XYZ file of C-alpha atoms in Angstrom:
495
model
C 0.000 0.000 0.000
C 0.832 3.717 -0.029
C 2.078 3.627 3.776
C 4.279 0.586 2.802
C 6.007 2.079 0.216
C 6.530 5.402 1.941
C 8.385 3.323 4.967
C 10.467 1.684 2.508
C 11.425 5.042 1.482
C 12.443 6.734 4.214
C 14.486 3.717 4.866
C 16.404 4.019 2.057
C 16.532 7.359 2.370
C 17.608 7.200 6.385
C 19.330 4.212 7.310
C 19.733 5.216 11.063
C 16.262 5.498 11.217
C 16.126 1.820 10.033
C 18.287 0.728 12.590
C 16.416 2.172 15.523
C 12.762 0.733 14.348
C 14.773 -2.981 14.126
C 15.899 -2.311 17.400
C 12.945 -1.223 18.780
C 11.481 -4.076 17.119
C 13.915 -6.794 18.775
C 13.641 -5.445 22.434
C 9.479 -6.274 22.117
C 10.045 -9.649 20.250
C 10.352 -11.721 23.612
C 7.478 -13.950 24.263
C 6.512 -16.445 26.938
C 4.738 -19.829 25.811
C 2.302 -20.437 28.276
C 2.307 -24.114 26.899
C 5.800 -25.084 26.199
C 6.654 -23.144 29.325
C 9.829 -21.855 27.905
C 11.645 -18.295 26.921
C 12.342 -17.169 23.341
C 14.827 -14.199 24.029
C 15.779 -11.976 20.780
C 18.715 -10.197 20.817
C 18.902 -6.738 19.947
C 21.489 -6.778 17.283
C 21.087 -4.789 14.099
C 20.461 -7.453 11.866
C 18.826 -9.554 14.552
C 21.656 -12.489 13.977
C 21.892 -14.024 17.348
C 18.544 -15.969 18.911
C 18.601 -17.541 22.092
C 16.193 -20.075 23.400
C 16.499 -20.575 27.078
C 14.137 -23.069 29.281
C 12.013 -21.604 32.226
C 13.094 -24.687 34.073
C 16.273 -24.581 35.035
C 17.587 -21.406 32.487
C 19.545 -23.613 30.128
C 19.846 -22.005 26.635
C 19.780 -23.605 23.249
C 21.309 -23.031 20.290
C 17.323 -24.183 18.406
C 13.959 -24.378 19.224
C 13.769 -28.173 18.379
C 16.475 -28.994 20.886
C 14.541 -26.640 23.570
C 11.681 -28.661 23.382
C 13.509 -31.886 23.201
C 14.986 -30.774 26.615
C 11.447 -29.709 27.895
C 9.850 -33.178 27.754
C 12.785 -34.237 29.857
C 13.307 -31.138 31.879
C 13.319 -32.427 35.727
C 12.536 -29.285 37.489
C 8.922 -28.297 38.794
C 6.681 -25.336 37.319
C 4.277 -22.976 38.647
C 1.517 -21.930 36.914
C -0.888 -18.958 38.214
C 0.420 -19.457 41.269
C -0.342 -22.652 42.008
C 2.166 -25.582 41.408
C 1.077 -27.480 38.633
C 2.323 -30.951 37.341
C 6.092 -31.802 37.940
C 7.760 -31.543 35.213
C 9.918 -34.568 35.453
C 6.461 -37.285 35.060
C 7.465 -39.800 32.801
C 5.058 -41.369 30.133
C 4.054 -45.100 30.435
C 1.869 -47.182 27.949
C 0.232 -50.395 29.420
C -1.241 -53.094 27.400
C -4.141 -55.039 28.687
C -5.640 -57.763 28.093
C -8.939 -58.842 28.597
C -12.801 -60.891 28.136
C -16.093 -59.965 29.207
C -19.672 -60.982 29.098
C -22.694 -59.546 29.787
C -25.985 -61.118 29.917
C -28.303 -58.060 30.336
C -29.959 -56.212 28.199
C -30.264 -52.919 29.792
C -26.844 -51.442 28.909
C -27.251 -48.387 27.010
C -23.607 -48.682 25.123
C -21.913 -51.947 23.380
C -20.296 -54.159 25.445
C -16.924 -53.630 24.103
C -17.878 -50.076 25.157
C -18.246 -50.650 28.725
C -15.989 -53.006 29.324
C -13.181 -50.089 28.372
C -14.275 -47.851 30.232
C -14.907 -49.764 33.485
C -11.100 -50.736 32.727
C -10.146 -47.007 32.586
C -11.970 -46.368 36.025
C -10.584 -49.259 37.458
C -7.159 -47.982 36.678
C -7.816 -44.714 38.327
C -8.968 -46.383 41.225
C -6.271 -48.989 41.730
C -3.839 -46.184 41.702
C -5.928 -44.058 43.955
C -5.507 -46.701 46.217
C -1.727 -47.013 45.956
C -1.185 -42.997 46.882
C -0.231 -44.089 50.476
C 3.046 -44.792 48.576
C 3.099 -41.865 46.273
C 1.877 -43.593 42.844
C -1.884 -41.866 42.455
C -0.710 -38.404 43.697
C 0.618 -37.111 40.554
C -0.535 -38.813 37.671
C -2.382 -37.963 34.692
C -4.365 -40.134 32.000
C -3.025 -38.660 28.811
C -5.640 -41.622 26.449
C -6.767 -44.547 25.453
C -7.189 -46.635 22.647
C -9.259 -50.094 22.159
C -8.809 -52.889 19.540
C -12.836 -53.171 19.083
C -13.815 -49.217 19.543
C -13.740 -47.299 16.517
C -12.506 -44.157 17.157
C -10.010 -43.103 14.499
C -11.593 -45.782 12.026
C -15.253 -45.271 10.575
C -18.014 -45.674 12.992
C -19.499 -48.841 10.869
C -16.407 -50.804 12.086
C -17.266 -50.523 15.964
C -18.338 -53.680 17.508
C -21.942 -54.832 17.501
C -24.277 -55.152 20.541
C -24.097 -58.716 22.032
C -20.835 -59.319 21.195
C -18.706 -60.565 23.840
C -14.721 -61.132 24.257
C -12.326 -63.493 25.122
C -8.694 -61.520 24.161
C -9.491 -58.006 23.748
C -6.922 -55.120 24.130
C -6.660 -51.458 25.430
C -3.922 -49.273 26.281
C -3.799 -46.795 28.205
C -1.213 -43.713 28.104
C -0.275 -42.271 31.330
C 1.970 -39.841 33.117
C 3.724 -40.375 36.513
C 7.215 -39.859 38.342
C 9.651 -42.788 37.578
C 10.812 -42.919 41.069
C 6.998 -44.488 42.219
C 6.611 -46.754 39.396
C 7.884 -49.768 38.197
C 7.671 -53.346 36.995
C 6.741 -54.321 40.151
C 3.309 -52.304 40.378
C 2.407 -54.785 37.660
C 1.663 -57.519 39.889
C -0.397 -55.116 41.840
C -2.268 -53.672 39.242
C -3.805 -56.739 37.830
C -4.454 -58.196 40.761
C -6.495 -54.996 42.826
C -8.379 -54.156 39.028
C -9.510 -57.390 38.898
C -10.941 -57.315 42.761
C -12.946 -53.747 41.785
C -14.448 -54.729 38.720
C -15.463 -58.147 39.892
C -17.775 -55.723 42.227
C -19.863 -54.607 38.792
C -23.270 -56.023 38.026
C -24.290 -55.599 34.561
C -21.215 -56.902 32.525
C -18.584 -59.507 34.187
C -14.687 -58.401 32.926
C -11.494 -60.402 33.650
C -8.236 -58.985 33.185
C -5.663 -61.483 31.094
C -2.326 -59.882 31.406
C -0.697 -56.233 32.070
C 2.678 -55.446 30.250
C 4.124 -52.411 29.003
C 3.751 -51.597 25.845
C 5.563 -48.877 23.125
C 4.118 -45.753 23.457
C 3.752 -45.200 19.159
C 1.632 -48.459 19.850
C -1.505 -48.137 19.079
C -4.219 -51.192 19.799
C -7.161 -50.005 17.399
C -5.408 -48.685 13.399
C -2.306 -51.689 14.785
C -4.593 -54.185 14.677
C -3.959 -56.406 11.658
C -6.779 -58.809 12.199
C -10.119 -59.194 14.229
C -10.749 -63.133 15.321
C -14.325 -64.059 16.529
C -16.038 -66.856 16.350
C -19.986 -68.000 16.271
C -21.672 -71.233 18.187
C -23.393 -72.690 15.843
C -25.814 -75.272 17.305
C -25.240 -78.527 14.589
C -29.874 -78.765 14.929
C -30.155 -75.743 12.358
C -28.409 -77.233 9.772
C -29.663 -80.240 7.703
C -29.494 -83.558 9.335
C -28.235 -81.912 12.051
C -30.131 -83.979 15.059
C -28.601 -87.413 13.543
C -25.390 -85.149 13.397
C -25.839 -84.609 16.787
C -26.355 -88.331 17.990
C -23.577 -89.647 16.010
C -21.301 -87.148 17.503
C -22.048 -87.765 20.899
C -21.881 -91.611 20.703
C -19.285 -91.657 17.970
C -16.537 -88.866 18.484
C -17.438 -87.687 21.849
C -14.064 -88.646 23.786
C -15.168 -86.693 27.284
C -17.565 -84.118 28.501
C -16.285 -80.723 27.136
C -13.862 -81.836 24.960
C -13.304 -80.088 21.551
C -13.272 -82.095 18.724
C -11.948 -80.433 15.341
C -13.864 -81.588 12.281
C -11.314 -82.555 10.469
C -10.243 -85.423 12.659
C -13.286 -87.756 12.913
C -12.811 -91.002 13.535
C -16.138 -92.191 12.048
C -17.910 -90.879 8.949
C -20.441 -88.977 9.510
C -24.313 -89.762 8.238
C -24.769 -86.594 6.895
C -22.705 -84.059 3.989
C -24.112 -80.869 5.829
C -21.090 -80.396 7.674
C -19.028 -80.957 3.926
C -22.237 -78.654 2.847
C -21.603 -75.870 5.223
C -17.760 -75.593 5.124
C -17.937 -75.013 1.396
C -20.601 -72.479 1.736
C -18.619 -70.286 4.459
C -15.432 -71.047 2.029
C -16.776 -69.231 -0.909
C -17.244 -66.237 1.418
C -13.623 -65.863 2.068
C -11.464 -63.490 0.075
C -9.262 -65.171 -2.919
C -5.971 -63.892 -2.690
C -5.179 -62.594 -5.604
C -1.505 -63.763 -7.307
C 1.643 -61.571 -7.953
C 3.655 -61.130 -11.015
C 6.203 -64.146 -9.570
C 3.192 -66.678 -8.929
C 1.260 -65.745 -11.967
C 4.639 -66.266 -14.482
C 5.263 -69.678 -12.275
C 1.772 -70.941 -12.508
C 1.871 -69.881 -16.327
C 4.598 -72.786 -17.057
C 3.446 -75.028 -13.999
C -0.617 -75.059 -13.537
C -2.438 -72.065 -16.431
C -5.644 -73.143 -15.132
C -5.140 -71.798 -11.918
C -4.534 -67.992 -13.727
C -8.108 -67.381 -14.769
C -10.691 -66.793 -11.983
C -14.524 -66.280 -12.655
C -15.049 -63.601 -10.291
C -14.167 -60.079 -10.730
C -11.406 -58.717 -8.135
C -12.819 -55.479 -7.766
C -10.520 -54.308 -5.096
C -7.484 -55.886 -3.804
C -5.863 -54.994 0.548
C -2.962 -52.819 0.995
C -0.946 -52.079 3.412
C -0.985 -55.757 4.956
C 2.417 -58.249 5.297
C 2.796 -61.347 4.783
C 0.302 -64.290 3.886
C -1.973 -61.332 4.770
C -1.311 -59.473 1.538
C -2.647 -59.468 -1.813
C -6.151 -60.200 -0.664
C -9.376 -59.435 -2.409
C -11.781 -57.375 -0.681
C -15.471 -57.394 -1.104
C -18.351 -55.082 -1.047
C -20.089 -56.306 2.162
C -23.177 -54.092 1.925
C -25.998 -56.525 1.980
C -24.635 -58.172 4.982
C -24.363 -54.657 7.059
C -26.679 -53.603 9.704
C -29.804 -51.638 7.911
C -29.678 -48.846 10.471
C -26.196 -47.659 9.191
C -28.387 -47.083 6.105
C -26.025 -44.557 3.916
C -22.838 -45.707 5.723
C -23.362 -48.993 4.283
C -23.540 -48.199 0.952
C -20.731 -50.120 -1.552
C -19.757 -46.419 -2.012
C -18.341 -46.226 1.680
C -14.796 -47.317 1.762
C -15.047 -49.028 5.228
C -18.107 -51.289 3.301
C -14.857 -53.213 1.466
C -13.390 -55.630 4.098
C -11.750 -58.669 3.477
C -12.422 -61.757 4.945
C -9.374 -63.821 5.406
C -11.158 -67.026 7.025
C -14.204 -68.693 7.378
C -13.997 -72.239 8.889
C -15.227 -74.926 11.383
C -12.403 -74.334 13.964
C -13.812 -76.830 16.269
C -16.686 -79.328 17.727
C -17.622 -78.708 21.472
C -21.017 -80.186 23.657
C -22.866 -78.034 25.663
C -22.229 -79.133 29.638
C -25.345 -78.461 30.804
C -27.664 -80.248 27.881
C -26.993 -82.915 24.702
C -26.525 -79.850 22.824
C -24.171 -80.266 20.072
C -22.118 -76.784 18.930
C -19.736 -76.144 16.047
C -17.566 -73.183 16.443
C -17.400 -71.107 13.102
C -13.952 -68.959 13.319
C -13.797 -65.281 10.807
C -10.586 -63.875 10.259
C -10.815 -60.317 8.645
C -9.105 -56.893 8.747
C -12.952 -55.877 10.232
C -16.190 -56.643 10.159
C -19.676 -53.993 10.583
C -22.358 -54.716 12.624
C -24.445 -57.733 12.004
C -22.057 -58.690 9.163
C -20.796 -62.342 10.705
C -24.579 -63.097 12.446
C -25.505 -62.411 8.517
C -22.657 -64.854 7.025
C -23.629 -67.292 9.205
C -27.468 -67.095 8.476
C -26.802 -67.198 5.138
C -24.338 -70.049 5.647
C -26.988 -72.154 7.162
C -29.751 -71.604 4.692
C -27.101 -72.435 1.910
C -26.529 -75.411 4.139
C -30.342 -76.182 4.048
C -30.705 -75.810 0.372
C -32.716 -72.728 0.416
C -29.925 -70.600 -0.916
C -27.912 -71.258 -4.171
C -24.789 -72.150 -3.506
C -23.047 -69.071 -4.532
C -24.889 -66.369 -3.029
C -22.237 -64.894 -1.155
C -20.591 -64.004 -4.569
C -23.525 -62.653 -5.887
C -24.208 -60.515 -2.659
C -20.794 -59.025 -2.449
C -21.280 -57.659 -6.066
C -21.720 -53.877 -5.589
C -24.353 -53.141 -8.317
C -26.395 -55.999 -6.050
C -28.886 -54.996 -3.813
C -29.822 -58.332 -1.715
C -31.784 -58.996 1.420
C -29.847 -61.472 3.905
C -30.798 -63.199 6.548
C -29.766 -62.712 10.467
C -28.750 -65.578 12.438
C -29.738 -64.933 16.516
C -27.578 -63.164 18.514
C -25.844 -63.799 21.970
C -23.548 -66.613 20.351
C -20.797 -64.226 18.705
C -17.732 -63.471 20.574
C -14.074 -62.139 19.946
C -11.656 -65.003 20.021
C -8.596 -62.464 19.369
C -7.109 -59.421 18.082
C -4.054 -59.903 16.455
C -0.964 -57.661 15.492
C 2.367 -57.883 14.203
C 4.745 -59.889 15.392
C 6.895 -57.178 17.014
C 4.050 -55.778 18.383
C 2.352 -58.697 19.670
C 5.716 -59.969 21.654
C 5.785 -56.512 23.237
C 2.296 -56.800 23.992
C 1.920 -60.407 25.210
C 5.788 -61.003 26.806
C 6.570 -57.417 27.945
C 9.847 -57.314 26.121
C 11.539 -58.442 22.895
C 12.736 -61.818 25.147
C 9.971 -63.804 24.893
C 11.408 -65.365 27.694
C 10.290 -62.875 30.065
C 6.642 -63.191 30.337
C 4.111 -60.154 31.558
C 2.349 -60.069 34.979
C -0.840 -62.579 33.839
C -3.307 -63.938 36.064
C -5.787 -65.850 33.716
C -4.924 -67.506 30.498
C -6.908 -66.974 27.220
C -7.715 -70.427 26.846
C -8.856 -70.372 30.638
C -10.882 -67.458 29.390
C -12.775 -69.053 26.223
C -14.121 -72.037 28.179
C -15.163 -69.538 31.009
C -17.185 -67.502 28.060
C -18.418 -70.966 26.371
C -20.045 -71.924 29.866
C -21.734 -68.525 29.725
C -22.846 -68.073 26.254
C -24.094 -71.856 27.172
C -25.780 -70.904 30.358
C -27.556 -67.953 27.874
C -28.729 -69.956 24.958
C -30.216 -72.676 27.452
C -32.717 -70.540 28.903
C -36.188 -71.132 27.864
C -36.779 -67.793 26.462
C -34.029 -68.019 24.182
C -34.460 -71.676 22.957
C -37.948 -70.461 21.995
C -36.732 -67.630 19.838
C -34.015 -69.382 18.330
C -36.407 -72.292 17.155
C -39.265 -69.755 15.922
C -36.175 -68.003 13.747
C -35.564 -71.623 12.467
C -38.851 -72.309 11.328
C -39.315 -68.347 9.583
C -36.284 -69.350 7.745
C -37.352 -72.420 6.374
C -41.215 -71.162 5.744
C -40.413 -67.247 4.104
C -37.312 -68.660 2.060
């Protein structure tokens, strides 16, 4: 503007009038950061050549304003703030991984369980170190976050965990800040042990800590996650056949009472395909993974048929290592919960998901009836509301012959609009959530030594036959039975 141009004038024009605006300039230039606590001092040369950065601390100056605020997160020395003396500066940052299952069996709770169950974790770890103050852990420490393998917080909200979903290995982390002089490794012990006495005292879900270790703090146990494990208990009556199924299991394979049997290891054939039936039907909803250059030019010379596919990859993973890349990833719209409505479009990114495994893991009898179950185990990189209860439906009319036998590749087409059908709730849980294998020794061991284990009271296999026996205790009630077998005989009459 015209003002500009007349300064620049009188500059030129003047140059000891120059110098005494810059130094009148430099001599108002220091500032105070009210956040990074720490002095910027300017110099009042000239040319303004020398810049000093000195720490409110303890009045050490630096040469850059990176290294002053490396120095700050490390700076030992107490602040004030307003007066009043705020959080020592010297708290050190701790990240501890637990792991954990829960169950609920009511139906008043106005959040997911998965929900809950975090943050009755996070106020049992306030308490437990409450309780330890007498020794000078709870009086200065700070919860800095939180992060859960089955809440969706930085992912879309149409990846969060459905209601009536329990959890046998489930992980959070939580991010604190305390002096290093009151804790340690050996709080561990302490810490899983007085968390799991407070929130045995809670009514409407029933959590049990696995294991406590310390974790990195760049660790992160939602966007690390590499793959979600949960598996279904399928009762062997809704399928085809299924009550011979059931008799020939019991009398046949049946070693002892609670004993899992794995379907591939029968001893006896079985009187009925449906089993053959529905593992080929929950097979053809997995993801094909989809050949590199190398395997395509060896199969070329070795096996051609095995280039051409029939089904259109329409999107392949990234980002994944290992046996886990290359893997197709289907539009899994029509098996999404109809309240996300929009969200569960094939336009939505999060609707693509791949589904690394579908299988009969194992073979198990319910204790408290002649109740046959066959555990269904899904592998993905996530899964939306209602999407596995809906594979599993769909599995078991497939199963029945009501469904062709390739629905699920028609369904996953996006330009397909299907209906699908929804298998009863109350038998889907979270088996495991899995990470990389760095990650997952730090997690699980506590170190890189897998030698030296973390502070664990319960073990996860302790932990799924604990949630069997509940999700068997569930199912067996009256109420329940009577619901399940009405949904049986819909299915059969409306398909």
């Amino acid at each position: 503007t015209l003002r500009t141009r007349e300064f620049r004038h009188s500059f030129r024009s003047n140059p000891q009038q120059k110098l005494l605006w810059l130094q009148k300039l430099s001599s108002s230039t220091t500032t105070t950061s009210t956040i990074l606590h720490a002095t910027t001092e300017t110099s009042t040369l000239t040319q303004l050549e020398s810049v000093i950065h000195k720490c409110d601390f303890c009045a050490e100056e630096f040469a850059s304003r990176n290294a002053l605020f490396r120095h700050i997160s490390q700076c030992t020395n107490e602040m004030k703030e307003n007066g009043e003396l705020g959080i020592a500066a010297n708290l050190r940052r701790y990240t501890l991984g637990f792991r954990f299952a829960y169950f609920s069996n009511s139906s008043d709770l106005p959040k997911p369980e998965a929900k809950v169950a975090g943050e009755e974790i996070q106020n049992a770890f306030k308490e437990a170190m409450r309780q330890r103050s007498s020794k000078n852990i709870g009086a200065n420490i700070e919860i800095l976050s939180c992060t859960q393998a089955t809440i969706a917080k930085q992912r879309h909200r149409s990846l969060s965990q459905e209601f009536g979903c329990s959890a046998v290995n489930d992980v959070i982390t939580i991010r604190f800040a305390c002096s290093p002089s009151s804790f340690g490794e050996k709080e561990y012990a302490y810490l899983l042990k007085e968390m799991n006495i407070i929130l045995k005292k809670i009514d409407m879900i029933n959590i049990q800590l696995i294991n406590v270790s310390s974790t990195l703090s760049k660790f992160h146990a939602e966007n690390s996650c590499t793959q979600f494990v949960y598996k279904y208990m399928l009762p062997l009556k809704w399928i085809k056949d299924g009550k011979e199924l059931e008799r020939w299991w019991l009398f046949s394979e049946n070693k002892d009472v609670g004993e899992a049997e794995h379907p591939g290891t029968f001893q006896s054939q079985p009187p009925s395909t449906s089993l053959k039936t529905l593992s080929k039907a929950l097979k053809s909803a997995e993801s094909i993974t989809v050949p590199n250059r190398r395997v395509r030019k060896r199969l070329l010379h070795s096996r051609p048929d095995k280039i051409s596919s029939d089904r259109k990859i329409e999107k392949t993973a990234t980002r994944r290592l290992g046996t886990l890349s290359n893997k197709e990833r289907r539009a899994w719209h029509n098996f999404a919960d109809p309240a996300l409505q929009g969200d569960a479009s094939p336009n939505q990114e999060p609707v693509w998901k791949v589904l690394d495994r579908a299988r009969l893991s194992q073979i198990i009898k319910n204790p408290l009836s002649n109740e046959v179950v066959a555990v269904i185990e899904f592998r993905g990189d996530g899964f939306m509301p209602q999407q596995i209860r809906r594979i599993v439906g769909v599995a078991v009319a497939i199963t029945n012959g009501l469904l062709p036998s390739n629905f699920f590749e028609v369904a996953t087409k996006p330009q397909n609009a299907l209906g699908t059908i929804l298998a009863p709730g109350g038998r889907l849980y979270l088996s495991d959530a899995k990470y990389h294998y760095d990650q997952s020794i730090k997690l699980f061991y506590g170190s890189e030594d897998t030698s030296k284990r973390d502070v664990q009271e319960f073990s996860v296999e302790e932990n799924e036959i604990w949630l069997q026996n509940q999700i068997f205790l569930e199912t067996s009630k009256a109420k329940l039975v009577h619901l399940e077998d009405k949904w049986l005989k819909e299915m059969n009459e409306i398909i």
